[in-house]
Short mmCIF file of C-alpha atoms and ligand atoms in Angstrom, two decimals:
data_model
loop_
_atom_site.label_atom_id
_atom_site.label_comp_id
_atom_site.label_asym_id
_atom_site.label_seq_id
_atom_site.Cartn_x
_atom_site.Cartn_y
_atom_site.Cartn_z
CA MET J 914 -0.20 0.06 0.05
CA ASN J 915 0.89 3.33 -0.70
CA PRO J 916 2.33 6.07 2.20
CA GLN J 917 0.17 8.94 2.24
CA VAL J 918 3.33 11.28 2.96
CA VAL J 919 6.91 10.29 1.39
CA VAL J 920 9.52 11.81 3.44
CA ILE J 921 12.76 12.46 1.68
CA GLY J 922 15.66 12.20 3.37
CA GLY J 923 16.88 10.86 7.13
CA GLY J 924 18.46 13.41 8.63
CA ILE J 925 17.19 15.35 12.02
CA SER J 926 15.54 17.24 9.79
CA GLY J 927 13.87 14.51 7.60
CA LEU J 928 13.46 12.01 10.90
CA ALA J 929 11.82 14.25 12.77
CA CYS J 930 9.42 14.84 10.50
CA ALA J 931 8.83 11.04 9.80
CA TYR J 932 8.80 10.56 13.73
CA ARG J 933 5.81 13.22 14.21
CA LEU J 934 3.81 11.74 11.41
CA TRP J 935 4.08 8.50 12.56
CA GLN J 936 3.29 9.60 16.27
CA LEU J 937 -0.15 11.16 14.47
CA GLY J 938 -0.69 7.63 12.75
CA VAL J 939 0.04 9.44 9.63
CA PRO J 940 1.30 6.51 6.75
CA VAL J 941 4.57 7.86 5.94
CA THR J 942 7.64 5.97 4.12
CA LEU J 943 11.31 7.81 4.71
CA LEU J 944 13.99 7.63 1.97
CA GLU J 945 17.21 8.32 3.00
CA ALA J 946 19.90 7.85 0.15
CA ASP J 947 22.90 6.35 2.60
CA GLU J 948 22.42 3.32 4.49
CA ARG J 949 22.28 4.88 7.53
CA THR J 950 19.50 7.61 9.16
CA GLY J 951 20.73 11.07 10.96
CA GLY J 952 22.89 12.39 7.87
CA LEU J 953 25.35 15.13 9.81
CA ILE J 954 24.85 13.62 12.95
CA GLY J 955 27.11 11.05 13.27
CA THR J 956 29.00 8.59 16.12
CA VAL J 957 31.99 6.37 15.98
CA GLU J 958 33.50 4.28 19.30
CA GLN J 959 37.25 3.26 18.44
CA ASP J 960 39.58 1.53 20.83
CA GLY J 961 37.39 2.84 23.68
CA PHE J 962 36.69 6.56 22.28
CA LEU J 963 33.69 8.13 21.82
CA PHE J 964 33.64 10.70 18.67
CA GLU J 965 31.39 12.63 16.73
CA THR J 966 31.81 13.70 12.99
CA GLY J 967 29.53 16.53 13.07
CA PRO J 968 27.52 18.48 15.85
CA GLN J 969 29.26 17.43 19.03
CA SER J 970 25.60 18.19 21.37
CA PHE J 971 22.81 19.57 21.21
CA GLN J 972 20.60 22.44 22.84
CA GLY J 973 18.51 21.20 25.70
CA THR J 974 15.72 23.01 24.21
CA ASP J 975 11.44 22.34 26.45
CA SER J 976 10.92 21.01 22.91
CA ALA J 977 14.22 18.96 22.73
CA LEU J 978 13.81 17.42 26.40
CA ASP J 979 10.54 16.86 24.87
CA LEU J 980 11.53 14.81 22.22
CA VAL J 981 14.13 12.87 24.40
CA ARG J 982 11.85 11.76 26.75
CA GLU J 983 8.91 10.84 23.91
CA LEU J 984 12.11 8.55 22.37
CA GLY J 985 12.36 7.24 26.02
CA LEU J 986 15.75 8.18 26.09
CA GLU J 987 16.03 10.39 29.75
CA SER J 988 18.29 7.75 30.87
CA ASP J 989 21.02 8.09 28.19
CA LEU J 990 21.08 12.02 28.16
CA CYS J 991 23.96 13.88 29.23
CA GLN J 992 24.18 17.56 30.41
CA ALA J 993 26.92 20.09 30.47
CA ASP J 994 27.19 21.79 33.35
CA THR J 995 25.62 25.84 32.19
CA ARG J 996 28.03 27.59 34.68
CA ALA J 997 31.22 25.84 32.71
CA PRO J 998 33.02 28.44 31.09
CA ARG J 999 34.25 28.98 26.98
CA TYR J 1000 37.87 30.53 26.55
CA VAL J 1001 37.97 32.43 23.39
CA MET J 1002 42.12 32.70 22.08
CA ARG J 1003 43.74 35.93 22.05
CA HIS J 1004 47.85 37.15 21.48
CA GLY J 1005 48.74 32.96 21.48
CA HIS J 1006 46.53 32.95 25.61
CA LEU J 1007 42.82 31.02 26.14
CA GLN J 1008 40.55 34.57 27.39
CA GLU J 1009 37.88 32.86 29.73
CA LEU J 1010 34.54 34.47 27.62
CA PRO J 1011 32.04 36.98 29.64
CA MET J 1012 28.66 36.12 29.86
CA SER J 1013 27.49 38.82 31.34
CA PRO J 1014 27.25 43.08 31.28
CA GLN J 1015 29.24 43.25 34.32
CA ALA J 1016 31.80 39.88 33.03
CA VAL J 1017 31.68 42.01 30.37
CA LEU J 1018 33.87 44.94 32.22
CA ARG J 1019 35.93 42.65 34.42
CA SER J 1020 37.27 40.57 30.99
CA SER J 1021 41.02 40.33 29.97
CA LEU J 1022 39.87 39.37 26.18
CA LEU J 1023 38.99 42.85 25.07
CA GLY J 1024 39.81 46.58 25.52
CA MET J 1025 38.61 48.99 27.84
CA GLY J 1026 37.36 50.94 24.81
CA ALA J 1027 35.75 47.87 23.94
CA ARG J 1028 34.79 46.24 27.19
CA TRP J 1029 32.87 49.99 27.43
CA LYS J 1030 30.91 50.08 24.49
CA LEU J 1031 29.48 46.57 24.82
CA ALA J 1032 28.00 47.15 28.59
CA SER J 1033 27.00 50.47 27.82
CA GLU J 1034 25.45 49.97 24.68
CA ALA J 1035 22.40 49.68 26.30
CA LEU J 1036 22.25 53.46 26.86
CA ARG J 1037 22.75 54.28 23.21
CA ARG J 1038 19.52 54.28 20.78
CA THR J 1039 20.03 53.15 17.27
CA ARG J 1040 18.21 52.64 13.69
CA PRO J 1041 19.26 50.56 11.93
CA PRO J 1042 19.83 51.30 7.85
CA THR J 1043 16.91 50.55 5.94
CA GLU J 1044 19.05 48.16 3.87
CA GLU J 1045 19.86 44.39 4.38
CA GLU J 1046 23.52 44.90 6.94
CA SER J 1047 25.72 42.09 6.84
CA VAL J 1048 26.88 40.77 10.68
CA ALA J 1049 30.00 42.61 10.39
CA GLN J 1050 28.41 45.65 8.75
CA PHE J 1051 25.98 45.63 12.15
CA VAL J 1052 28.98 45.04 14.94
CA ARG J 1053 30.66 47.53 13.53
CA ARG J 1054 28.01 50.29 13.12
CA LYS J 1055 27.28 49.40 16.93
CA PHE J 1056 30.64 47.93 18.75
CA GLY J 1057 33.43 48.44 16.71
CA HIS J 1058 36.17 46.36 15.24
CA GLU J 1059 37.54 44.73 17.73
CA ILE J 1060 34.19 42.82 19.52
CA LEU J 1061 33.38 41.77 15.61
CA GLU J 1062 37.22 40.18 15.31
CA TYR J 1063 37.59 38.26 18.87
CA LEU J 1064 33.56 37.96 20.27
CA VAL J 1065 31.56 37.66 16.98
CA ALA J 1066 33.19 36.32 14.33
CA PRO J 1067 34.83 33.32 16.51
CA PHE J 1068 30.67 32.81 17.48
CA VAL J 1069 29.91 32.86 13.83
CA SER J 1070 32.01 30.60 12.52
CA GLY J 1071 30.78 28.47 15.72
CA VAL J 1072 27.59 28.39 14.67
CA TYR J 1073 27.75 28.57 10.39
CA ALA J 1074 30.86 28.01 9.79
CA GLY J 1075 30.68 31.75 7.69
CA ASP J 1076 31.95 34.51 7.04
CA PRO J 1077 30.05 37.71 9.39
CA GLU J 1078 31.13 39.98 5.89
CA LYS J 1079 28.43 37.71 4.00
CA LEU J 1080 26.28 36.76 6.49
CA SER J 1081 22.89 38.49 6.78
CA LEU J 1082 21.81 39.88 10.48
CA ARG J 1083 18.39 39.57 9.45
CA ALA J 1084 18.83 36.23 8.47
CA ALA J 1085 21.24 34.73 10.95
CA PHE J 1086 20.26 36.21 14.17
CA PRO J 1087 16.82 37.45 13.61
CA PRO J 1088 16.75 38.88 17.33
CA LEU J 1089 19.12 41.18 16.84
CA ASP J 1090 18.05 42.67 14.03
CA GLU J 1091 14.98 42.89 15.91
CA TRP J 1092 15.76 44.24 19.29
CA GLU J 1093 17.42 47.09 17.71
CA ARG J 1094 14.29 47.48 15.62
CA THR J 1095 12.12 47.91 18.49
CA TYR J 1096 14.29 49.23 21.67
CA GLY J 1097 17.32 51.07 19.52
CA SER J 1098 19.74 48.70 21.73
CA VAL J 1099 20.30 44.94 21.37
CA LEU J 1100 21.39 44.58 25.11
CA ARG J 1101 17.91 46.53 25.94
CA GLY J 1102 16.21 44.05 23.53
CA ALA J 1103 17.96 40.77 25.59
CA MET J 1104 16.55 42.16 28.77
CA LYS J 1105 13.04 42.62 28.16
CA SER J 1106 12.74 39.47 26.20
CA ARG J 1107 14.32 37.34 28.76
CA PRO J 1108 11.13 35.02 30.62
CA PRO J 1109 10.24 36.12 33.86
CA LYS J 1110 11.59 34.97 37.01
CA GLY J 1111 10.76 31.21 37.36
CA ALA J 1112 9.64 30.63 34.25
CA GLY J 1113 13.11 28.52 33.21
CA GLN J 1114 15.21 30.55 33.33
CA GLY J 1115 18.68 30.86 31.75
CA ARG J 1116 20.59 29.39 29.13
CA PRO J 1117 18.94 25.72 27.93
CA PRO J 1118 22.30 23.26 28.77
CA LEU J 1119 24.22 21.63 25.74
CA CYS J 1120 23.28 17.77 25.89
CA SER J 1121 23.82 14.56 24.39
CA PHE J 1122 23.86 11.01 25.23
CA HIS J 1123 25.99 8.78 26.94
CA HIS J 1124 26.25 6.88 23.79
CA GLY J 1125 26.68 9.30 20.56
CA MET J 1126 24.21 12.42 19.13
CA ALA J 1127 23.73 8.92 16.84
CA MET J 1128 21.33 7.41 19.82
CA LEU J 1129 18.05 10.13 18.96
CA THR J 1130 18.26 9.57 15.01
CA ARG J 1131 19.42 6.19 15.35
CA THR J 1132 16.58 5.85 18.06
CA MET J 1133 13.77 7.72 15.82
CA ALA J 1134 14.79 5.27 12.84
CA ALA J 1135 14.14 2.29 14.87
CA LYS J 1136 10.44 3.64 15.64
CA LEU J 1137 9.62 3.96 12.21
CA GLY J 1138 10.73 0.81 11.28
CA GLU J 1139 10.55 -0.65 7.64
CA SER J 1140 8.64 2.84 6.93
CA ALA J 1141 12.31 4.27 7.24
CA ARG J 1142 13.97 3.25 3.77
CA LEU J 1143 17.76 3.37 3.33
CA GLY J 1144 19.82 3.43 0.40
CA ALA J 1145 16.95 4.62 -1.29
CA ARG J 1146 18.08 7.91 -3.57
CA VAL J 1147 15.60 10.28 -4.62
CA ASP J 1148 15.88 11.37 -8.44
CA THR J 1149 12.70 12.52 -9.35
CA VAL J 1150 9.56 14.00 -7.69
CA SER J 1151 6.85 15.05 -10.52
CA GLY J 1152 2.86 15.63 -9.93
CA ASN J 1153 -0.17 14.53 -11.34
CA ASP J 1154 -3.22 16.69 -11.29
CA ARG J 1155 -5.79 13.44 -12.37
CA ALA J 1156 -9.09 13.44 -10.31
CA GLY J 1157 -8.81 10.69 -7.92
CA SER J 1158 -4.90 9.76 -8.00
CA ALA J 1159 -2.56 10.31 -5.53
CA ARG J 1160 -0.38 13.52 -6.07
CA TYR J 1161 2.76 12.32 -6.76
CA GLN J 1162 5.33 10.18 -8.18
CA ILE J 1163 8.38 9.57 -6.57
CA ASN J 1164 11.54 7.90 -8.19
CA PHE J 1165 14.26 6.45 -6.73
CA ILE J 1166 17.29 3.95 -6.95
CA GLN J 1167 17.76 0.91 -4.34
CA ASN J 1168 20.09 -1.57 -4.32
CA GLY J 1169 19.89 -1.00 -8.42
CA HIS J 1170 16.25 -1.33 -8.47
CA ALA J 1171 14.40 1.35 -9.72
CA GLU J 1172 11.40 2.16 -8.42
CA THR J 1173 8.23 4.53 -7.66
CA ILE J 1174 6.44 5.38 -4.86
CA GLU J 1175 2.75 7.68 -5.08
CA ALA J 1176 2.02 9.66 -1.83
CA ASN J 1177 -0.96 12.42 -1.24
CA ALA J 1178 2.01 14.42 0.51
CA VAL J 1179 5.61 14.65 -0.33
CA VAL J 1180 8.26 16.26 2.26
CA ILE J 1181 11.79 16.84 1.11
CA ALA J 1182 14.44 17.22 4.15
CA THR J 1183 17.58 17.04 2.08
CA PRO J 1184 20.25 19.85 1.54
CA ALA J 1185 18.70 22.81 -0.40
CA TYR J 1186 21.09 22.13 -3.71
CA THR J 1187 19.55 18.34 -3.93
CA ALA J 1188 16.00 19.65 -3.44
CA SER J 1189 16.65 22.53 -6.52
CA HIS J 1190 16.79 19.20 -8.48
CA LEU J 1191 13.99 17.15 -7.02
CA VAL J 1192 12.09 20.37 -7.31
CA SER J 1193 12.99 21.01 -11.37
CA THR J 1194 10.43 19.53 -12.72
CA LEU J 1195 7.20 21.30 -10.35
CA SER J 1196 8.60 24.52 -10.22
CA ALA J 1197 11.65 25.85 -12.13
CA PRO J 1198 11.57 29.21 -9.89
CA LEU J 1199 11.71 27.37 -6.85
CA ALA J 1200 14.26 25.04 -8.64
CA ARG J 1201 16.81 28.32 -9.42
CA ALA J 1202 16.47 30.16 -5.19
CA LEU J 1203 17.15 26.30 -3.81
CA SER J 1204 20.59 26.20 -6.00
CA GLY J 1205 21.16 29.85 -4.48
CA ILE J 1206 21.98 28.89 -1.33
CA ALA J 1207 25.27 28.53 -0.88
CA TYR J 1208 27.46 26.77 1.52
CA ALA J 1209 30.59 26.15 3.41
CA GLY J 1210 33.05 23.13 3.37
CA MET J 1211 34.02 21.58 7.16
CA ALA J 1212 36.73 18.56 8.61
CA VAL J 1213 35.45 17.67 12.13
CA VAL J 1214 38.84 16.10 13.20
CA CYS J 1215 38.70 14.08 16.56
CA ALA J 1216 41.42 12.80 18.69
CA GLY J 1217 41.90 10.73 21.73
CA TYR J 1218 44.55 10.90 24.55
CA HIS J 1219 46.45 9.71 27.38
CA ALA J 1220 44.80 12.89 29.91
CA ASN J 1221 48.70 13.22 31.26
CA GLN J 1222 48.90 14.33 27.71
CA ILE J 1223 47.49 17.36 28.09
CA GLY J 1224 49.46 20.47 29.87
CA THR J 1225 46.31 22.87 29.76
CA VAL J 1226 43.91 22.02 32.24
CA MET J 1227 40.82 21.76 30.60
CA HIS J 1228 37.74 22.64 31.83
CA GLY J 1229 35.07 24.25 30.38
CA PHE J 1230 33.04 23.87 26.52
CA GLY J 1231 36.49 24.70 24.44
CA VAL J 1232 37.98 27.34 22.82
CA LEU J 1233 37.26 29.05 19.61
CA ILE J 1234 39.63 31.25 17.68
CA PRO J 1235 40.00 34.29 16.07
CA ARG J 1236 41.10 34.11 12.29
CA SER J 1237 43.50 36.78 13.63
CA GLU J 1238 45.07 35.03 15.86
CA LYS J 1239 46.79 33.01 12.44
CA TYR J 1240 45.46 29.85 13.52
CA ARG J 1241 43.55 27.10 10.94
CA THR J 1242 41.69 25.38 13.02
CA LEU J 1243 38.46 27.57 13.87
CA GLY J 1244 37.51 25.91 17.59
CA ILE J 1245 38.65 23.26 19.03
CA VAL J 1246 35.61 21.58 21.65
CA TRP J 1247 36.92 19.64 24.85
CA ASN J 1248 34.51 16.87 24.92
CA SER J 1249 35.87 15.11 28.31
CA SER J 1250 35.34 18.45 30.05
CA LEU J 1251 31.79 18.76 28.61
CA PHE J 1252 30.74 15.17 29.10
CA PRO J 1253 32.93 13.83 31.18
CA GLU J 1254 31.31 10.87 31.98
CA ARG J 1255 31.74 10.03 28.73
CA SER J 1256 35.40 10.03 28.73
CA GLY J 1257 37.08 6.71 30.23
CA ASP J 1258 39.39 6.45 33.61
CA GLY J 1259 42.38 9.07 32.70
CA ARG J 1260 41.33 9.30 28.56
CA THR J 1261 40.99 12.36 26.86
CA THR J 1262 38.98 13.97 24.15
CA LEU J 1263 39.25 16.65 21.41
CA THR J 1264 37.49 17.93 18.73
CA GLY J 1265 39.17 20.62 16.47
CA MET J 1266 37.19 22.37 13.94
CA ILE J 1267 38.33 23.83 10.42
CA GLY J 1268 37.41 25.01 7.28
CA GLY J 1269 34.31 27.20 7.06
CA ALA J 1270 33.62 29.96 4.13
CA THR J 1271 36.64 32.22 5.61
CA ASP J 1272 38.67 28.86 4.68
CA PRO J 1273 37.18 27.23 1.33
CA GLU J 1274 40.58 25.64 0.61
CA ILE J 1275 40.84 23.23 3.08
CA VAL J 1276 38.25 20.47 2.97
CA GLU J 1277 39.99 19.93 -0.78
CA LYS J 1278 43.43 18.65 1.58
CA ARG J 1279 44.26 14.92 2.03
CA ASP J 1280 42.69 13.50 5.18
CA GLU J 1281 46.76 12.95 6.31
CA GLU J 1282 47.12 17.28 5.65
CA ILE J 1283 44.07 17.97 7.49
CA LEU J 1284 44.67 16.33 10.51
CA ALA J 1285 48.72 17.43 10.42
CA VAL J 1286 46.89 21.06 10.78
CA VAL J 1287 44.98 20.69 13.53
CA LEU J 1288 46.89 18.31 15.99
CA GLU J 1289 49.72 20.39 15.48
CA GLU J 1290 47.57 23.71 16.62
CA ALA J 1291 46.09 21.69 19.21
CA SER J 1292 49.12 20.78 21.07
CA ARG J 1293 50.81 24.49 21.10
CA ILE J 1294 47.57 25.25 21.70
CA LEU J 1295 46.33 23.25 24.90
CA ALA J 1296 50.36 22.58 25.79
CA ILE J 1297 49.77 18.60 24.62
CA THR J 1298 52.64 16.54 24.09
CA GLY J 1299 53.27 12.74 22.09
CA GLN J 1300 50.79 11.63 19.70
CA PRO J 1301 46.80 10.75 20.29
CA ILE J 1302 46.24 7.20 21.19
CA VAL J 1303 44.33 7.66 17.67
CA SER J 1304 42.95 10.64 15.69
CA ARG J 1305 40.01 10.94 12.40
CA VAL J 1306 38.74 13.17 9.83
CA TRP J 1307 35.62 13.52 8.95
CA LYS J 1308 34.90 15.79 5.80
CA HIS J 1309 31.34 17.18 5.39
CA PRO J 1310 32.37 19.23 1.90
CA LYS J 1311 28.83 20.87 1.68
CA ALA J 1312 28.13 20.85 5.96
CA LEU J 1313 25.70 24.07 6.45
CA PRO J 1314 23.95 26.38 4.79
CA GLN J 1315 24.62 29.97 4.72
CA TYR J 1316 22.52 32.71 5.49
CA ASN J 1317 24.11 34.86 3.20
CA LEU J 1318 22.34 38.65 2.71
CA GLY J 1319 19.17 37.65 0.61
CA HIS J 1320 18.84 34.43 2.33
CA GLY J 1321 16.10 35.67 4.13
CA HIS J 1322 14.12 36.62 0.07
CA THR J 1323 15.12 33.01 -0.97
CA VAL J 1324 13.24 31.59 1.80
CA GLU J 1325 10.26 33.60 1.28
CA MET J 1326 9.90 32.47 -2.03
CA ILE J 1327 10.24 28.92 -0.96
CA ARG J 1328 7.12 29.58 1.59
CA GLU J 1329 5.51 30.73 -1.20
CA SER J 1330 6.04 27.71 -3.92
CA GLU J 1331 5.23 25.85 -0.76
CA ARG J 1332 1.49 27.59 -0.05
CA GLY J 1333 1.36 27.65 -4.04
CA ILE J 1334 2.06 23.85 -4.88
CA PRO J 1335 -0.20 21.62 -2.32
CA GLY J 1336 0.96 19.25 -0.60
CA LEU J 1337 4.70 19.85 -0.65
CA TYR J 1338 7.16 20.93 2.09
CA PHE J 1339 10.69 21.66 2.53
CA ALA J 1340 12.15 20.66 5.89
CA GLY J 1341 15.45 21.35 6.40
CA ASN J 1342 18.75 23.60 7.93
CA TYR J 1343 18.60 26.12 5.57
CA LEU J 1344 15.36 27.13 6.65
CA GLU J 1345 15.29 28.60 10.46
CA GLY J 1346 18.45 27.27 11.48
CA PRO J 1347 21.25 25.36 11.80
CA SER J 1348 20.78 24.08 15.17
CA ILE J 1349 19.80 20.60 15.59
CA GLY J 1350 16.37 21.84 18.19
CA LYS J 1351 15.44 24.22 14.80
CA CYS J 1352 15.65 21.04 12.43
CA VAL J 1353 13.70 19.31 15.17
CA ASP J 1354 10.69 22.27 15.52
CA ARG J 1355 10.88 22.69 11.58
CA GLY J 1356 10.30 19.04 11.15
CA SER J 1357 7.28 18.36 13.17
CA GLN J 1358 5.36 21.56 12.32
CA VAL J 1359 6.08 20.23 8.51
CA ALA J 1360 4.11 17.32 9.58
CA GLU J 1361 1.37 18.60 11.16
CA SER J 1362 0.75 20.60 8.36
CA ALA J 1363 1.01 17.83 5.74
CA ARG J 1364 -1.35 16.15 8.58
CA ALA J 1365 -3.67 19.31 7.76
CA TYR J 1366 -3.47 19.26 4.50
CA LEU J 1367 -4.28 15.78 4.10
CA ARG J 1368 -7.61 16.25 6.77
CA ASP J 1369 -8.74 18.79 3.79
CA ALA J 1370 -8.26 17.35 1.47
CA MET J 1371 -9.62 14.24 2.29
CA ALA J 1372 -13.46 16.48 3.45
CA LYS J 1373 -13.16 17.75 -0.38
CA SER J 1374 -13.62 14.93 -1.52
CA ALA J 1375 -15.95 13.03 0.30
C1 FAD Y 248 30.50 19.93 11.56
C2 FAD Y 248 28.74 20.04 12.50
C3 FAD Y 248 28.59 20.82 13.78
C4 FAD Y 248 27.41 21.36 14.15
N1 FAD Y 248 27.78 21.79 15.43
C5 FAD Y 248 26.29 21.59 15.94
C6 FAD Y 248 26.06 21.53 17.30
O1 FAD Y 248 27.24 21.17 18.12
N2 FAD Y 248 24.67 21.22 17.26
C7 FAD Y 248 23.45 21.95 16.72
O2 FAD Y 248 22.68 22.18 17.16
N3 FAD Y 248 23.84 22.09 15.10
C8 FAD Y 248 25.57 21.77 14.88
N4 FAD Y 248 25.76 21.52 14.06
C9 FAD Y 248 24.18 21.82 13.03
C10 FAD Y 248 23.73 20.51 12.59
O3 FAD Y 248 24.01 19.34 12.89
C11 FAD Y 248 22.75 20.27 11.42
O4 FAD Y 248 22.95 21.37 10.76
C12 FAD Y 248 21.75 19.09 11.16
O5 FAD Y 248 22.04 17.85 11.58
C13 FAD Y 248 21.44 18.86 9.63
O6 FAD Y 248 19.82 18.03 9.42
P1 FAD Y 248 19.58 17.85 8.29
O7 FAD Y 248 18.43 16.94 8.24
O8 FAD Y 248 18.58 19.39 7.82
O9 FAD Y 248 20.25 17.88 7.18
P2 FAD Y 248 20.46 16.52 6.88
O10 FAD Y 248 21.32 16.24 7.83
O11 FAD Y 248 22.55 17.27 5.73
O12 FAD Y 248 20.43 15.37 5.75
C14 FAD Y 248 20.34 15.12 4.84
C15 FAD Y 248 20.06 13.89 4.90
O13 FAD Y 248 19.21 13.64 3.95
C16 FAD Y 248 20.02 12.96 2.60
N5 FAD Y 248 19.17 12.63 1.12
C17 FAD Y 248 20.36 13.78 0.46
N6 FAD Y 248 20.21 13.78 -0.78
C18 FAD Y 248 19.22 12.78 -1.09
C19 FAD Y 248 18.51 11.83 -1.93
N7 FAD Y 248 18.78 12.22 -3.36
N8 FAD Y 248 17.60 10.67 -1.32
C20 FAD Y 248 17.20 10.30 -0.38
N9 FAD Y 248 17.94 11.11 0.71
C21 FAD Y 248 18.56 12.22 0.49
C22 FAD Y 248 21.50 12.50 2.77
O14 FAD Y 248 21.98 11.69 2.92
C23 FAD Y 248 21.30 13.00 4.73
O15 FAD Y 248 20.85 12.06 5.33
C24 FAD Y 248 26.91 21.51 12.83
C25 FAD Y 248 26.45 20.89 11.87
C26 FAD Y 248 28.16 20.35 11.64
C27 FAD Y 248 29.01 20.23 9.50
#
């Protein structure tokens, strides 16, 4: 029997959507090109070390934690200490990242002028320009170059692997744009938007699982059972307006065999460049808009050491490295400090991130070259002696979509097309934010919309 909905792509976005449809009792089939689900999320165990091949953690927002509970994964959940420090490198030294206006004034990360500009921003009322601004333009205008270089640019690398000169403030950090528009100040906006006391205050904790991030995606896929078809690469999606017949034909290849399934609704949860190819026969303008979304490549380097090889006391999340410090590594996550219960006795795991929009050549290099760069830089930064017990590289040539200038228009166009082509939906990290939480939220919302559409269509035909 044909499913009512086909979800294409089994990363966290597609899984969240298919899982929600399954919960709602809607017959669904998920088609994933790879032999495993999870997409960018992957966990590998090697020689007693647990390595994450992509994301290292996720924010424990209310909706993410609800999902963890629904999946029965609470006992495997691990949460990082929200008070643990984060570091930024300046003049070759690790400096603690200030997390409050008072801490900014005391911090040695920034010069006195920059500290004062940041801490006193709430006293100055500004208006955003009418034309769309890049993140770099916004930060220079409001706070000056030092804050761009040592606070914002490293953060932007950490979230988007992006170039602040190209990223759109409005698309990449919508609250900042809105706070300036509404309150004339981002600090004032942030303070006004804080939840009332007692209503789940503070930043959500960073979370993972004792068995790694892949627990989330594996468990969702297991719930779907045979409805999740692996090694199934979709080639085309075509529409059909004939009365009484299913609206979409989805053509795919699995185990070398071409197959077609029909469905009343389709959710495309692949990266934008694949979505562009899949919708080319349904809407040429939509395909063009999707193909215009740029991606940045990244490599993830994981290394496991004996704890006594590390000369620096690693207590905290890790370190972000501004470009001006002349390292190639963008940041190093201290996995064993983030989730201490996960590291074996006397052992330490580190993960270096390298590449991004400001260093596109790195993913072209051979694994050994990437490994050599990151391990040598990590050794200098963290006073590491000797070689790791084990190390691995994972390259993601198109890791993350870039929310560059104009991205907001592209997303608006995708939404309009969604409204104009009944039963066609999009989920993925290029729509509402790249974080796992945003991908889950979007996937679930799309599932609800698809169910509502199917109900309406059924009511009309009755
Ligand atoms: C190095 C790195 C570190 C990150 N760190 C964090 C972090 O710490 N915290 C956080 O919240 N987020 C992090 N992110 C972001 C987050 O991991 C991603 O945005 C998210 O996992 C994307 O999920 P997705 O399902 O939208 O896309 P993907 O994971 O890319 O999934 C798309 C799926 O579609 C499948 N597919 C493609 N083409 C076809 C086809 N033709 N037919 C069928 N299937 C197809 C692919 O095989 C893939 O499985 C990180 C990302 C990277 C790259």
